[in-house]
């Protein structure tokens, strides 16, 4: 996945557009200050993802992108922190089906043989 690390007040200023592939994860790492990560244009949260209210130093927020598209996001308390993640590719394949439960759990292994006990005279 991709990673965005930045000290406050930047917001990965080197790029405001990030290109990733479907099934990729993106990790936001907060190095200092208080920030959040909210999907959608400023003042228009679109519900795709949202971090805890305020992340602080050394916290991370991770999102996996399953569908292609453009995902704008912003930091609510900081008006200059806005960017877009563009996801390219086919949708992620479905996860493999969960294997059926066993009718009965397997028997536990037999206990190890007891060690011999030696009693020494006083």
PDB file of C-alpha atoms in Angstrom:
ATOM      1  CA  UNK A   1       0.000   0.000   0.000  1.00  0.00           C
ATOM      2  CA  UNK A   2       0.893   3.654  -0.070  1.00  0.00           C
ATOM      3  CA  UNK A   3       1.859   5.701   2.929  1.00  0.00           C
ATOM      4  CA  UNK A   4       1.502   9.408   3.631  1.00  0.00           C
ATOM      5  CA  UNK A   5       3.627  10.747   6.490  1.00  0.00           C
ATOM      6  CA  UNK A   6       3.697  14.417   7.249  1.00  0.00           C
ATOM      7  CA  UNK A   7       4.479  16.783  10.093  1.00  0.00           C
ATOM      8  CA  UNK A   8       1.895  19.447  10.839  1.00  0.00           C
ATOM      9  CA  UNK A   9       0.832  21.702   9.080  1.00  0.00           C
ATOM     10  CA  UNK A  10       1.620  19.916   5.780  1.00  0.00           C
ATOM     11  CA  UNK A  11      -0.590  17.306   4.175  1.00  0.00           C
ATOM     12  CA  UNK A  12       1.849  15.465   1.955  1.00  0.00           C
ATOM     13  CA  UNK A  13       2.326  18.717   0.117  1.00  0.00           C
ATOM     14  CA  UNK A  14       4.480  17.059  -2.551  1.00  0.00           C
ATOM     15  CA  UNK A  15       1.286  15.660  -4.080  1.00  0.00           C
ATOM     16  CA  UNK A  16      -2.392  16.334  -3.728  1.00  0.00           C
ATOM     17  CA  UNK A  17      -3.289  13.448  -6.045  1.00  0.00           C
ATOM     18  CA  UNK A  18      -2.344   9.840  -5.269  1.00  0.00           C
ATOM     19  CA  UNK A  19      -2.766   6.985  -7.756  1.00  0.00           C
ATOM     20  CA  UNK A  20      -3.286   3.463  -6.414  1.00  0.00           C
ATOM     21  CA  UNK A  21      -4.723   0.167  -7.661  1.00  0.00           C
ATOM     22  CA  UNK A  22      -7.828  -1.658  -6.529  1.00  0.00           C
ATOM     23  CA  UNK A  23      -7.176  -3.931  -3.543  1.00  0.00           C
ATOM     24  CA  UNK A  24      -4.396  -1.555  -2.365  1.00  0.00           C
ATOM     25  CA  UNK A  25      -4.374  -0.140   1.132  1.00  0.00           C
ATOM     26  CA  UNK A  26      -3.425   3.431   1.936  1.00  0.00           C
ATOM     27  CA  UNK A  27      -2.019   4.320   5.357  1.00  0.00           C
ATOM     28  CA  UNK A  28      -2.126   7.813   6.796  1.00  0.00           C
ATOM     29  CA  UNK A  29       0.470   8.257   9.560  1.00  0.00           C
ATOM     30  CA  UNK A  30       0.052  11.276  11.806  1.00  0.00           C
ATOM     31  CA  UNK A  31       3.470  12.440  13.007  1.00  0.00           C
ATOM     32  CA  UNK A  32       2.374  15.461  15.049  1.00  0.00           C
ATOM     33  CA  UNK A  33      -0.592  17.699  15.726  1.00  0.00           C
ATOM     34  CA  UNK A  34      -4.247  16.699  15.650  1.00  0.00           C
ATOM     35  CA  UNK A  35      -5.843  15.613  12.386  1.00  0.00           C
ATOM     36  CA  UNK A  36      -8.556  13.441  10.929  1.00  0.00           C
ATOM     37  CA  UNK A  37      -9.110  11.859   7.514  1.00  0.00           C
ATOM     38  CA  UNK A  38     -12.608  12.318   6.077  1.00  0.00           C
ATOM     39  CA  UNK A  39     -13.678  11.197   2.597  1.00  0.00           C
ATOM     40  CA  UNK A  40     -15.423  13.636   0.339  1.00  0.00           C
ATOM     41  CA  UNK A  41     -14.900  17.287  -0.499  1.00  0.00           C
ATOM     42  CA  UNK A  42     -14.701  19.718   2.409  1.00  0.00           C
ATOM     43  CA  UNK A  43     -18.117  20.139   4.096  1.00  0.00           C
ATOM     44  CA  UNK A  44     -19.529  17.213   2.067  1.00  0.00           C
ATOM     45  CA  UNK A  45     -18.533  13.934   3.771  1.00  0.00           C
ATOM     46  CA  UNK A  46     -19.513  11.156   1.344  1.00  0.00           C
ATOM     47  CA  UNK A  47     -19.350   8.221   3.764  1.00  0.00           C
ATOM     48  CA  UNK A  48     -16.598   6.196   2.072  1.00  0.00           C
ATOM     49  CA  UNK A  49     -14.208   6.417   5.047  1.00  0.00           C
ATOM     50  CA  UNK A  50     -13.516   8.466   8.166  1.00  0.00           C
ATOM     51  CA  UNK A  51     -10.863   8.186  10.840  1.00  0.00           C
ATOM     52  CA  UNK A  52     -11.428   8.786  14.532  1.00  0.00           C
ATOM     53  CA  UNK A  53     -12.356  12.361  15.331  1.00  0.00           C
ATOM     54  CA  UNK A  54      -8.790  13.514  15.963  1.00  0.00           C
ATOM     55  CA  UNK A  55      -5.692  11.429  15.464  1.00  0.00           C
ATOM     56  CA  UNK A  56      -2.533  12.553  17.196  1.00  0.00           C
ATOM     57  CA  UNK A  57       1.192  11.871  16.979  1.00  0.00           C
ATOM     58  CA  UNK A  58       2.250   8.404  15.810  1.00  0.00           C
ATOM     59  CA  UNK A  59      -1.307   7.185  15.082  1.00  0.00           C
ATOM     60  CA  UNK A  60      -2.282   5.633  11.759  1.00  0.00           C
ATOM     61  CA  UNK A  61      -5.456   5.235   9.733  1.00  0.00           C
ATOM     62  CA  UNK A  62      -5.725   2.550   7.025  1.00  0.00           C
ATOM     63  CA  UNK A  63      -8.229   2.194   4.170  1.00  0.00           C
ATOM     64  CA  UNK A  64      -8.422  -0.605   1.582  1.00  0.00           C
ATOM     65  CA  UNK A  65      -9.800   0.498  -1.791  1.00  0.00           C
ATOM     66  CA  UNK A  66     -11.895  -2.237  -3.437  1.00  0.00           C
ATOM     67  CA  UNK A  67     -13.492  -0.172  -6.240  1.00  0.00           C
ATOM     68  CA  UNK A  68     -11.986   2.069  -8.917  1.00  0.00           C
ATOM     69  CA  UNK A  69     -12.829   5.763  -8.706  1.00  0.00           C
ATOM     70  CA  UNK A  70     -11.774   9.126  -7.324  1.00  0.00           C
ATOM     71  CA  UNK A  71     -11.876   9.552  -3.557  1.00  0.00           C
ATOM     72  CA  UNK A  72     -11.392  13.129  -2.378  1.00  0.00           C
ATOM     73  CA  UNK A  73     -10.560  13.537   1.309  1.00  0.00           C
ATOM     74  CA  UNK A  74      -9.728  16.279   3.778  1.00  0.00           C
ATOM     75  CA  UNK A  75      -8.736  17.088   7.358  1.00  0.00           C
ATOM     76  CA  UNK A  76     -11.696  18.809   9.000  1.00  0.00           C
ATOM     77  CA  UNK A  77      -9.758  21.168  11.318  1.00  0.00           C
ATOM     78  CA  UNK A  78      -7.265  22.265   8.645  1.00  0.00           C
ATOM     79  CA  UNK A  79      -8.683  23.981   5.553  1.00  0.00           C
ATOM     80  CA  UNK A  80      -5.467  23.617   3.534  1.00  0.00           C
ATOM     81  CA  UNK A  81      -5.387  19.811   3.924  1.00  0.00           C
ATOM     82  CA  UNK A  82      -7.251  18.370   0.939  1.00  0.00           C
ATOM     83  CA  UNK A  83      -6.269  15.645  -1.530  1.00  0.00           C
ATOM     84  CA  UNK A  84      -7.649  12.976  -3.870  1.00  0.00           C
ATOM     85  CA  UNK A  85      -6.888   9.274  -4.168  1.00  0.00           C
ATOM     86  CA  UNK A  86      -7.550   7.873  -7.654  1.00  0.00           C
ATOM     87  CA  UNK A  87      -8.035   4.101  -7.668  1.00  0.00           C
ATOM     88  CA  UNK A  88      -7.416   2.248 -10.965  1.00  0.00           C
ATOM     89  CA  UNK A  89      -8.311  -1.303 -11.972  1.00  0.00           C
ATOM     90  CA  UNK A  90     -10.985  -3.944 -11.767  1.00  0.00           C
ATOM     91  CA  UNK A  91     -12.950  -4.409  -8.525  1.00  0.00           C
ATOM     92  CA  UNK A  92     -11.264  -6.644  -5.978  1.00  0.00           C
ATOM     93  CA  UNK A  93     -12.324 -10.270  -6.310  1.00  0.00           C
ATOM     94  CA  UNK A  94     -14.606 -11.538  -3.587  1.00  0.00           C
ATOM     95  CA  UNK A  95     -12.951 -13.140  -0.627  1.00  0.00           C
ATOM     96  CA  UNK A  96     -12.874 -16.940  -0.733  1.00  0.00           C
ATOM     97  CA  UNK A  97     -15.897 -18.536   0.943  1.00  0.00           C
ATOM     98  CA  UNK A  98     -15.603 -19.382   4.597  1.00  0.00           C
ATOM     99  CA  UNK A  99     -14.944 -23.117   5.022  1.00  0.00           C
ATOM    100  CA  UNK A 100     -17.850 -25.031   6.587  1.00  0.00           C
ATOM    101  CA  UNK A 101     -17.725 -25.740  10.292  1.00  0.00           C
ATOM    102  CA  UNK A 102     -16.737 -29.241  11.284  1.00  0.00           C
ATOM    103  CA  UNK A 103     -19.566 -31.420  12.597  1.00  0.00           C
ATOM    104  CA  UNK A 104     -17.554 -32.082  15.718  1.00  0.00           C
ATOM    105  CA  UNK A 105     -14.235 -30.689  16.830  1.00  0.00           C
ATOM    106  CA  UNK A 106     -11.229 -32.951  16.393  1.00  0.00           C
ATOM    107  CA  UNK A 107     -10.190 -34.978  19.396  1.00  0.00           C
ATOM    108  CA  UNK A 108      -7.421 -33.430  21.480  1.00  0.00           C
ATOM    109  CA  UNK A 109      -4.056 -35.170  21.265  1.00  0.00           C
ATOM    110  CA  UNK A 110      -3.318 -37.682  24.002  1.00  0.00           C
ATOM    111  CA  UNK A 111      -1.424 -36.287  26.994  1.00  0.00           C
ATOM    112  CA  UNK A 112       2.343 -36.835  27.005  1.00  0.00           C
ATOM    113  CA  UNK A 113       3.540 -39.830  29.017  1.00  0.00           C
ATOM    114  CA  UNK A 114       4.178 -39.067  32.668  1.00  0.00           C
ATOM    115  CA  UNK A 115       7.789 -38.642  33.652  1.00  0.00           C
ATOM    116  CA  UNK A 116       9.031 -41.220  36.140  1.00  0.00           C
ATOM    117  CA  UNK A 117       9.173 -40.054  39.721  1.00  0.00           C
ATOM    118  CA  UNK A 118      12.296 -40.840  41.703  1.00  0.00           C
ATOM    119  CA  UNK A 119      12.232 -40.602  45.496  1.00  0.00           C
ATOM    120  CA  UNK A 120      15.596 -40.260  47.170  1.00  0.00           C
ATOM    121  CA  UNK A 121      16.122 -41.325  50.754  1.00  0.00           C
ATOM    122  CA  UNK A 122      16.583 -38.515  53.270  1.00  0.00           C
TER     123      UNK A 122
END
